[in-house]
Short mmCIF file of C-alpha atoms in Angstrom, two decimals:
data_model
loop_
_atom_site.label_atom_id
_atom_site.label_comp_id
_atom_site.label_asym_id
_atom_site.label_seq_id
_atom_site.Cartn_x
_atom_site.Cartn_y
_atom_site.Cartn_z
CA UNK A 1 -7.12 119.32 93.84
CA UNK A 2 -8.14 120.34 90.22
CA UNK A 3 -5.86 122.51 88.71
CA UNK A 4 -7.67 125.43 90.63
CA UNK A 5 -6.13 123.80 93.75
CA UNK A 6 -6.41 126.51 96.37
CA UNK A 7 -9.47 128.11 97.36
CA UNK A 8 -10.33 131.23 95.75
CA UNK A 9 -8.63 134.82 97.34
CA UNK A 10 -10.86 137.00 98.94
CA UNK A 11 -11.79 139.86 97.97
CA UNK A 12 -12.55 140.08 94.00
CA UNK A 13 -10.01 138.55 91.57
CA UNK A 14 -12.62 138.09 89.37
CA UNK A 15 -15.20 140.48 87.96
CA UNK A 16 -17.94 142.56 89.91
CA UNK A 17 -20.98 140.34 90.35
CA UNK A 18 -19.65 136.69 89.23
CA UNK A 19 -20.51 133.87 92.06
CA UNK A 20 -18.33 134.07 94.75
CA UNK A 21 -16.45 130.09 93.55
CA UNK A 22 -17.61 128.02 96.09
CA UNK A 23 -21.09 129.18 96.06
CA UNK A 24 -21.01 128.96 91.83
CA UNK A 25 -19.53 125.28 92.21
CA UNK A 26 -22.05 124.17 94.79
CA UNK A 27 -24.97 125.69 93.40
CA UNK A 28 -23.88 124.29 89.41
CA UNK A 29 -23.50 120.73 90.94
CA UNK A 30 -26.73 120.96 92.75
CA UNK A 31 -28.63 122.45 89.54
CA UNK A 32 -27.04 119.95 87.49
CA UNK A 33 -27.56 117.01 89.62
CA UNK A 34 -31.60 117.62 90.00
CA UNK A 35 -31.91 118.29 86.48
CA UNK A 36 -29.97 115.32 85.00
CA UNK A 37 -31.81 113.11 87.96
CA UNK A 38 -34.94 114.30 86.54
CA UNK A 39 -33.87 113.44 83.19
CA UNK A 40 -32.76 109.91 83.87
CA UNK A 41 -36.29 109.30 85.92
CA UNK A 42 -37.95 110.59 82.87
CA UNK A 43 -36.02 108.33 80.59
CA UNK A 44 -36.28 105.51 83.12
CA UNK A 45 -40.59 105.74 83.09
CA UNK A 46 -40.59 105.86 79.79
CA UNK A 47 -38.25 102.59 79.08
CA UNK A 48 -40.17 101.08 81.78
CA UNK A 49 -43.13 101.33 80.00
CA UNK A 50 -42.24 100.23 76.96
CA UNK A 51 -39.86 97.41 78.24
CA UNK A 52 -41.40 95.94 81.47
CA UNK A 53 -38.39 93.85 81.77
CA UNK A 54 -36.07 96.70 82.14
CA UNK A 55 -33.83 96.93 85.05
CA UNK A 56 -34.92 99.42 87.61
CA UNK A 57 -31.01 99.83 88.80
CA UNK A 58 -31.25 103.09 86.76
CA UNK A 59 -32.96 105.65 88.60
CA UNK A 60 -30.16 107.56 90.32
CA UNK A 61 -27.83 108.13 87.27
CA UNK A 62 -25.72 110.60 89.17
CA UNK A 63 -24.34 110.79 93.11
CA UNK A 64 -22.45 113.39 94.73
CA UNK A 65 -19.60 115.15 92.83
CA UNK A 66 -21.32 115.00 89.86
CA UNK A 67 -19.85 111.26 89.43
CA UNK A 68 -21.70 108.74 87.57
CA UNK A 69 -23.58 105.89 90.05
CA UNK A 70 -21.24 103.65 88.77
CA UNK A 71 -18.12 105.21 89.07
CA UNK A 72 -16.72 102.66 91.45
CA UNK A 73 -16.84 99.85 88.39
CA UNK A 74 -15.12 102.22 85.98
CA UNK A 75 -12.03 102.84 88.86
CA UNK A 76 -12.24 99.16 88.81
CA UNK A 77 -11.18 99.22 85.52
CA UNK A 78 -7.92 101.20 85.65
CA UNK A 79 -5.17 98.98 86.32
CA UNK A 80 -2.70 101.19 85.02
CA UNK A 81 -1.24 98.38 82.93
CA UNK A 82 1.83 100.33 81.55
CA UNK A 83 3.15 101.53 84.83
CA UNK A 84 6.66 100.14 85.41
CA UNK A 85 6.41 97.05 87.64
CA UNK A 86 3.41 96.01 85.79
CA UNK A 87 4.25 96.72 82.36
CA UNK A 88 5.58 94.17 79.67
CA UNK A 89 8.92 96.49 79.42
CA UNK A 90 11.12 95.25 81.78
CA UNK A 91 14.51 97.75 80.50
CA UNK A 92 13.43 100.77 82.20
CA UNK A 93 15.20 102.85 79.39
CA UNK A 94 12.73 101.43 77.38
CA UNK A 95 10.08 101.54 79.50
CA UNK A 96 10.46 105.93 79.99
CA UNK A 97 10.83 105.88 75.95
CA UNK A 98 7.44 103.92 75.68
CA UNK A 99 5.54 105.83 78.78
CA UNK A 100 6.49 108.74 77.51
CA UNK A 101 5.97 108.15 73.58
CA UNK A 102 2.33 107.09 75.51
CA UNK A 103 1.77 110.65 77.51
CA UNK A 104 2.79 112.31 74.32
CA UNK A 105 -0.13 110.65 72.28
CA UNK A 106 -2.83 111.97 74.84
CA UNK A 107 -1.61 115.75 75.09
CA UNK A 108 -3.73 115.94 71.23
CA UNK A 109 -0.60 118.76 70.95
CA UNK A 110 2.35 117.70 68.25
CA UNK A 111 5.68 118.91 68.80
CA UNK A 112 6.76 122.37 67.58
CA UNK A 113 10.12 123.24 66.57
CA UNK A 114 9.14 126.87 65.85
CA UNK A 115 12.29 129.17 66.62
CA UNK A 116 12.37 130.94 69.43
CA UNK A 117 13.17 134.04 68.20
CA UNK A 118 13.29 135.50 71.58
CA UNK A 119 13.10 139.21 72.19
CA UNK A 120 14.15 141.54 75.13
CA UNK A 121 12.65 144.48 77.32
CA UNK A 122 16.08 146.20 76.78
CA UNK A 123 14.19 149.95 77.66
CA UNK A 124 13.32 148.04 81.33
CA UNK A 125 16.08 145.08 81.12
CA UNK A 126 19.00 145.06 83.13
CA UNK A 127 17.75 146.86 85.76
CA UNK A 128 19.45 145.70 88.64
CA UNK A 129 16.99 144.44 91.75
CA UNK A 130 18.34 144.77 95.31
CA UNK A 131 20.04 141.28 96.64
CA UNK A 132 22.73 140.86 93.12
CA UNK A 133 20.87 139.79 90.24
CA UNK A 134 18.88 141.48 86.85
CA UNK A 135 15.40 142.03 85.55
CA UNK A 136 14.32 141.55 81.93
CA UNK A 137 11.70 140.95 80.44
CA UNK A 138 11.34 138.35 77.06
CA UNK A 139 8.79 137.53 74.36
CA UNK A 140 9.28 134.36 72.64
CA UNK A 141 7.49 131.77 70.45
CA UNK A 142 6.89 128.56 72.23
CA UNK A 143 4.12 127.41 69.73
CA UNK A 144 3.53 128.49 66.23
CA UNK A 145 0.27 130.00 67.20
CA UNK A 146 1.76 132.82 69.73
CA UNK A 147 4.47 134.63 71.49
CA UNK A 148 4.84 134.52 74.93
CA UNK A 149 5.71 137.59 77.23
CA UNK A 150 8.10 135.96 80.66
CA UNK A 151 10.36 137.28 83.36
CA UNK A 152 13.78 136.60 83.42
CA UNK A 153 16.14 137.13 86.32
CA UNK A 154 20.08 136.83 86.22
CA UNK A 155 22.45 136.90 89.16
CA UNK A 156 25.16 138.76 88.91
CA UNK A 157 28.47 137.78 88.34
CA UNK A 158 29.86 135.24 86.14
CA UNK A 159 27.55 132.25 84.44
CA UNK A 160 27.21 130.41 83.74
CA UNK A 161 24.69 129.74 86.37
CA UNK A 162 22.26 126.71 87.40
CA UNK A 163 18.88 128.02 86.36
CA UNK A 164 15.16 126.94 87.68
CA UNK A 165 11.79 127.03 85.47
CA UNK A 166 9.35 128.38 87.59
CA UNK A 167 5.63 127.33 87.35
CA UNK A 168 2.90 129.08 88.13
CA UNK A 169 -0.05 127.55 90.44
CA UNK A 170 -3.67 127.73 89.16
CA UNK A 171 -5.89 128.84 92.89
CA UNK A 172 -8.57 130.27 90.81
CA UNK A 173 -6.58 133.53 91.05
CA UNK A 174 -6.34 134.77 87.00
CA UNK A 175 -5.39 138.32 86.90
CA UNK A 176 -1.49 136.97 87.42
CA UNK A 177 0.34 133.83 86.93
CA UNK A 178 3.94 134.72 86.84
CA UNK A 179 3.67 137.82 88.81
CA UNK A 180 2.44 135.26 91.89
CA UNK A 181 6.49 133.80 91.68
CA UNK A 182 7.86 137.17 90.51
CA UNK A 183 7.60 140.35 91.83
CA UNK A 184 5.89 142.46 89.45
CA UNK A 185 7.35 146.07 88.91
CA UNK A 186 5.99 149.13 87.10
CA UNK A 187 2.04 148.03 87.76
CA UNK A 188 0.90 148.72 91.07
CA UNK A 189 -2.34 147.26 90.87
CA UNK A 190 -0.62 143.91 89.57
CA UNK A 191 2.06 144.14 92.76
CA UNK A 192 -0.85 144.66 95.07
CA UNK A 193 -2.76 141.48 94.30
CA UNK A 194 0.69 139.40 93.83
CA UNK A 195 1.87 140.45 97.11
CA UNK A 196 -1.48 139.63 98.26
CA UNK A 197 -1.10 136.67 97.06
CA UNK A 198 2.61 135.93 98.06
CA UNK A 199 1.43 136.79 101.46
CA UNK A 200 -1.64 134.00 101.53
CA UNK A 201 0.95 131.08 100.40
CA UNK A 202 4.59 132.11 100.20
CA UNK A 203 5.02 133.84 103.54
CA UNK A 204 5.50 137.02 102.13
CA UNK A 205 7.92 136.03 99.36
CA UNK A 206 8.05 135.73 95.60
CA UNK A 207 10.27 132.59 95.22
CA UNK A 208 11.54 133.45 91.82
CA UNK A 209 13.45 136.69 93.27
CA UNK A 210 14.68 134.01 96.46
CA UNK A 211 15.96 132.14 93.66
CA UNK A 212 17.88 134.56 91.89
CA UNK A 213 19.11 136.27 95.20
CA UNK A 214 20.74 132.35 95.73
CA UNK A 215 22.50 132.38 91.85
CA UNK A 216 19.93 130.86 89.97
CA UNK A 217 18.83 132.10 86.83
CA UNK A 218 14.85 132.08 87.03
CA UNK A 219 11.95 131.78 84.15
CA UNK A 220 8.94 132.41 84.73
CA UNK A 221 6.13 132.63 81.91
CA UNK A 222 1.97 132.83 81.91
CA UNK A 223 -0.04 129.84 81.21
CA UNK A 224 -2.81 130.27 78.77
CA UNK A 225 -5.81 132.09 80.79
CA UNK A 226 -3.34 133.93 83.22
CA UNK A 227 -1.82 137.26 83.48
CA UNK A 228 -0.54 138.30 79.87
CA UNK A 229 -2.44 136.17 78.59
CA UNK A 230 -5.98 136.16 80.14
CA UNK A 231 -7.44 136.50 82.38
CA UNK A 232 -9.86 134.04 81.89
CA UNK A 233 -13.35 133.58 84.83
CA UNK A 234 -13.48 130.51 87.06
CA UNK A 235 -17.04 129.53 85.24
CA UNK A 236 -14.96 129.90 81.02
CA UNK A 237 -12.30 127.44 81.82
CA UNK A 238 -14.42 124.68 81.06
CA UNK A 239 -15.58 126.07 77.80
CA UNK A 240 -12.37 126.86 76.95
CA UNK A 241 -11.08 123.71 77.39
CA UNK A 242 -13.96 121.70 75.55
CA UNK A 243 -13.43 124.14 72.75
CA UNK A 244 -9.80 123.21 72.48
CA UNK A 245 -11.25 119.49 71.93
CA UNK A 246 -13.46 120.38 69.36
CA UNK A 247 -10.83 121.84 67.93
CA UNK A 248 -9.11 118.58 67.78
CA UNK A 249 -6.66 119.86 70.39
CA UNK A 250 -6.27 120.31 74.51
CA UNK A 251 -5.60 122.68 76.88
CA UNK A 252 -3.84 120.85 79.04
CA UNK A 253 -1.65 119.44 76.26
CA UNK A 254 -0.77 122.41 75.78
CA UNK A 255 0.14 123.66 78.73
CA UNK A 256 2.79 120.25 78.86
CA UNK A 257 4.00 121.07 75.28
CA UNK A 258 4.72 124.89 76.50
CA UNK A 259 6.32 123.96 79.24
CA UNK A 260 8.95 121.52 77.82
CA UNK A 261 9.90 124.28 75.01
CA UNK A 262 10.32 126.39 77.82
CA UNK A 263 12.71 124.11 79.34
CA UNK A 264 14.57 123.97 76.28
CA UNK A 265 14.90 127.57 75.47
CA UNK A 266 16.19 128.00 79.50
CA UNK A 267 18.32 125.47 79.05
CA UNK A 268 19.83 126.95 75.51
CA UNK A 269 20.48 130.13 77.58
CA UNK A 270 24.55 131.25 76.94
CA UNK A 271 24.20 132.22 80.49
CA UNK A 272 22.98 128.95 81.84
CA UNK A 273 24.46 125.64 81.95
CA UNK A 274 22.17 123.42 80.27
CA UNK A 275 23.05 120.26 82.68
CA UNK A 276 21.84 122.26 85.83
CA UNK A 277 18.57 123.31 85.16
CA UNK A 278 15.78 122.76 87.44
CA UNK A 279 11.73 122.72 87.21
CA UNK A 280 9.61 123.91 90.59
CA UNK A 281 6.71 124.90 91.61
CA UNK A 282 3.70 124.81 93.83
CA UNK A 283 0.11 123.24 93.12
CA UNK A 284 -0.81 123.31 89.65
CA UNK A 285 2.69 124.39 89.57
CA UNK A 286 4.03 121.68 91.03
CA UNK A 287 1.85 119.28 88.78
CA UNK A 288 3.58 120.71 86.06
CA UNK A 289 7.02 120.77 87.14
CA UNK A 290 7.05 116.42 87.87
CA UNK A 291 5.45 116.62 84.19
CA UNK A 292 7.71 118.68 82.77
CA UNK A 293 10.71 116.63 84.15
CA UNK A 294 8.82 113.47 82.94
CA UNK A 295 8.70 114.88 79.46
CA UNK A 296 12.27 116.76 79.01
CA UNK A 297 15.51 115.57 79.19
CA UNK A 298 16.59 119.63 79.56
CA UNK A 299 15.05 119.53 83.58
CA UNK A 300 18.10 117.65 85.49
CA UNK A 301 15.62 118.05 88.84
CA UNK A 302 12.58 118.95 89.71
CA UNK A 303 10.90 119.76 93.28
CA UNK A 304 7.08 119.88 93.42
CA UNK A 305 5.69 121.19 96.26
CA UNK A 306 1.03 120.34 97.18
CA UNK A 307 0.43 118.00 93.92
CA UNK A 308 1.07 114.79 93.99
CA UNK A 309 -1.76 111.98 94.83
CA UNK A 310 -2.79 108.27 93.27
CA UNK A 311 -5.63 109.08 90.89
CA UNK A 312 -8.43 106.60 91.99
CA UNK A 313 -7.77 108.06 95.46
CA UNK A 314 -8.73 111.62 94.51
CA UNK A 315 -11.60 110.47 92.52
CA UNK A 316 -13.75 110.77 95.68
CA UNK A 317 -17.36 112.72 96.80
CA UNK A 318 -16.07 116.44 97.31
CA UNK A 319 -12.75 116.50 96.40
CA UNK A 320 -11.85 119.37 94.24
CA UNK A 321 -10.76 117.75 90.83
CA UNK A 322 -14.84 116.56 90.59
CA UNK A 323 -15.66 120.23 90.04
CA UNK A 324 -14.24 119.94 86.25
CA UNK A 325 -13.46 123.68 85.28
CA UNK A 326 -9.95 123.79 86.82
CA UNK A 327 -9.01 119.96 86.55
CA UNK A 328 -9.15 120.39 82.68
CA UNK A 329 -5.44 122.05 82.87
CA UNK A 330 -4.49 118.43 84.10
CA UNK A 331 -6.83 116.22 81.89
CA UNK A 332 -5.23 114.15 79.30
CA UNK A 333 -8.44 112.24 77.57
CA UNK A 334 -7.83 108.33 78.21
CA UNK A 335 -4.10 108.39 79.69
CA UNK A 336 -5.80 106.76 82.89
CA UNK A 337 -6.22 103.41 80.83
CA UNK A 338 -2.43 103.15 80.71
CA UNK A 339 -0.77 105.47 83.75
CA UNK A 340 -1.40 106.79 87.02
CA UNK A 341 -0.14 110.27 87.96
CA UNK A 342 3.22 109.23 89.98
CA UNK A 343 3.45 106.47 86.96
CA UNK A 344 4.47 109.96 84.86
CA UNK A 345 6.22 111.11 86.90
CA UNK A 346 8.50 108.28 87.58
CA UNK A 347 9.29 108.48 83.27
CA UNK A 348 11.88 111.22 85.39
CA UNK A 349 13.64 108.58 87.41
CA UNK A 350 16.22 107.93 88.32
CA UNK A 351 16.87 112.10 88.58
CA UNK A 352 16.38 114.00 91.47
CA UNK A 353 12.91 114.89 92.22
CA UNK A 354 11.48 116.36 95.29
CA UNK A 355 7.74 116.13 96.41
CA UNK A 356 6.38 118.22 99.73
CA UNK A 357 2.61 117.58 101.12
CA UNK A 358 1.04 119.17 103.76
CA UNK A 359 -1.05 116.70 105.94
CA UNK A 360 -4.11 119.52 106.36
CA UNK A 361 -3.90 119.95 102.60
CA UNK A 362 -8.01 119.10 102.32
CA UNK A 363 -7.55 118.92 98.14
CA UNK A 364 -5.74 115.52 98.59
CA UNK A 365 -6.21 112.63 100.97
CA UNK A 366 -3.93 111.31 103.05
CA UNK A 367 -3.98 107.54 101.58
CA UNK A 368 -3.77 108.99 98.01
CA UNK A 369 -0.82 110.91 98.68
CA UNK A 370 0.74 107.41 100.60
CA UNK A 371 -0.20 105.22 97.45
CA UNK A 372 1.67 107.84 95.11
CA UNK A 373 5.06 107.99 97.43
CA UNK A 374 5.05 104.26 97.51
CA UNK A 375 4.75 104.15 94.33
CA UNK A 376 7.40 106.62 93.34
CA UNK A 377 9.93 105.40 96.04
CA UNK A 378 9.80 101.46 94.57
CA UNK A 379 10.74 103.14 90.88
CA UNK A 380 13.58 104.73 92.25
CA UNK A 381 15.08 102.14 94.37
CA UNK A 382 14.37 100.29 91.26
CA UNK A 383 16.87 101.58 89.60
CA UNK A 384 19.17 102.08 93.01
CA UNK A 385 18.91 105.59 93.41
CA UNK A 386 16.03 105.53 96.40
CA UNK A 387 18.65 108.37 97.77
CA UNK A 388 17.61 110.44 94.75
CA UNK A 389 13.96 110.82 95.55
CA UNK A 390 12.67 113.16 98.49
CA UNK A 391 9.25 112.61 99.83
CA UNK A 392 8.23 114.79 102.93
CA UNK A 393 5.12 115.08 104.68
CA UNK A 394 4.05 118.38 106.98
CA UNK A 395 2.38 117.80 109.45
CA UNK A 396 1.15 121.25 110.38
CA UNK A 397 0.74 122.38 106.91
CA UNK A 398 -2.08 122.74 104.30
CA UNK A 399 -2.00 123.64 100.96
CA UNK A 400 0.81 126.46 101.14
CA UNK A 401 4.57 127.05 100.16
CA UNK A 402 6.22 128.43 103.19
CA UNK A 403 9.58 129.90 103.72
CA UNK A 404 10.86 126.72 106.13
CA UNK A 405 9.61 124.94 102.92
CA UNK A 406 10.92 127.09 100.20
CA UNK A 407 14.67 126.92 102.07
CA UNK A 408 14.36 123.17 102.40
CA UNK A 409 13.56 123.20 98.99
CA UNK A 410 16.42 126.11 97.87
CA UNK A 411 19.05 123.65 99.53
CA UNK A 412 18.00 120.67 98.07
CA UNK A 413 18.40 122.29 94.70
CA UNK A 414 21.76 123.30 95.79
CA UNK A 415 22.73 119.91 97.22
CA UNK A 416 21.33 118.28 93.36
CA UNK A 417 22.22 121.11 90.69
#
């Protein structure tokens, strides 16, 4: 379930010769496991001889999934104490305020007003796709440090329109990010692997152009490490992101930051209307679209489709987030002391939100997934608006966005924007 939530494509995304993903993660957490066992037995005979009464507990230091042997104490530990229900804050306008002033101190990312100052493709904008709507391209500034290259489609006809941020998954796959949601044009090699890729989990489709097709302006934009803006290797992410900490800073903070500015500057759009604006997307996607909504008052709704799970559940011998690497673009250093992942998520309540799970989804258990829902449906009927949450489990699914899906989801929107 890390951020690299579906198993890596076939065929090479990645350079000639790197470690096909599965066999790098299996053989780095084997290698690592023997060596730091063999460390902690060589620490362990040496304390034992100099300290006879030392305990002799401490000779496996680390299990399967590179976890520590006492991992079960430290989930102990996190009682999510400013979740609402448990939390001191009983006004639940208050409480959002304080959860999210909370998230906001763990992203290690300060706000940034930086203009926009967006720019536009006009040589390649306007080019009308087939099924009513436009093609541009835009460059803006969502930080201070760098501009960002997107797509943006318009329908035609009249605004202004509802519009929906679209986020990118993670799957390992780095060569595109917004190109998996959009269809790419003028780059063949670029439309090859996204419709290779649309094929695998979208059923042949790139949602954004769905969207659009339906009268919904559509943004789509590259993380950091995808497309534009990468591509990073499955084995750098985790360097990358410890680098961002040393640089007093995080990756995934600012992936959250980026996305809210991105939110804004949709929702600024003349041709938009700002009270209609939506945030979806699909496994790291869709982790960022129930954050995004937490975190901006600009996303009126937001449907996440494979990411949504109870923390300590997930925190369990071969799930995916134990690999590190990928789970960095989710990692907010200490926010576990105070919130669980649907606890963020309900900061968006009471506003529509949609969650979809497929039951063979392998990257997160089935009692992980319950425990969030619960969770999320008591915040909502909390506040008496239980009929503005939509939890769905598929059966037959795994860890895909279908078209059934994707039309459930495309009406919702309608029924909500």
């Amino acid at each position: 379930m890390s951020g690299g939530s579906e198993p890596s494509p076939p065929g090479p995304p990645n350079p000639p010769g790197l470690l096909d993903r599965r066999r790098f993660v299996a053989g780095a957490s084997v290698g690592a496991g023997a060596t730091v066992a063999a460390l902690f037995g060589a620490v362990g005979a040496g304390a034992s001889t100099a300290h006879a009464a030392a305990p002799a507990a401490q000779t496996t230091g680390i299990v399967e999934g590179n976890l520590p042997d006492f991992h079960p104490l430290l989930k102990e530990e996190l009682r999510f104490p400013l979740a609402w229900g448990t939390s001191p804050v009983r006004d639940f306008r208050m409480w959002r305020r304080t959860a999210r002033s909370k998230v906001e101190e763990h992203l290690f990312v300060e706000r940034d007003n930086t203009p926009y100052d967006p720019s536009y493709d006009r040589e390649s904008g306007d080019r009308p796709e087939a099924g009513g709507y436009t093609r541009e391209s835009v460059t803006l500034s969502l930080t201070r440090y760098e501009r960002v290259r997107g797509a943006l489609l318009t329908p035609h006809g009249t605004g202004p329109f509802p519009a929906v941020l679209l986020l990118h998954d993670h799957g390992a796959k780095f060569d595109i990010g917004k190109e998996k949601l959009v269809r790419p044009r003028d780059d063949d090699t670029r439309l090859a692997s996204a419709q290779a890729w649309a094929d695998r989990y979208f059923s042949g489709r790139f949602v954004g152009d769905e969207l659009a097709r339906r009268g919904y302006v559509v943004l789509a934009l590259d993380a950091l490490g995808w497309g534009d803006r990468g591509p990073v290797t499955y084995e750098q992410q985790q360097a990358l992101a410890s680098n961002f900490l040393n640089l007093g800073s995080s990756l995934a903070g600012l992936m959250a930051r980026e996305d809210v500015r991105a939110a804004r500057f949709l929702a600024g759009l003349d041709r938009v209307d700002r009270r209609r604006v939506a945030a979806v997307g699909f496994s790291l996607g869709a982790f960022r679209a129930w954050q995004t909504a937490a975190l901006s008052d600009d996303i009126a709704a937001a449907a996440s489709v494979c990411w949504m799970a109870g923390l300590k559940e997930v925190m369990v011998p071969g799930n995916n987030i134990l690999r590190g690497q990928s789970s960095y673009c989710m990692l907010h250093p200490g926010l576990a002391r105070h919130l669980d992942f649907p606890d963020v998520a309900s900061i968006a309540a009471p506003r529509p939100m949609l969650f979809f799970h497929g039951a063979q989804d392998s990257l997160f258990p089935a009692e992980g997934v319950r425990v969030a829902y619960d969770k999320l449906r008591a915040v909502w009927r909390s506040q008496h608006a239980g009929d503005h949450l939509r939890t769905k489990v598929w059966p037959e699914l795994g860890h895909v966005f279908t078209a059934p899906q994707q039309d459930e989801v495309f009406a919702w929107l309608d029924s909500v924007l």
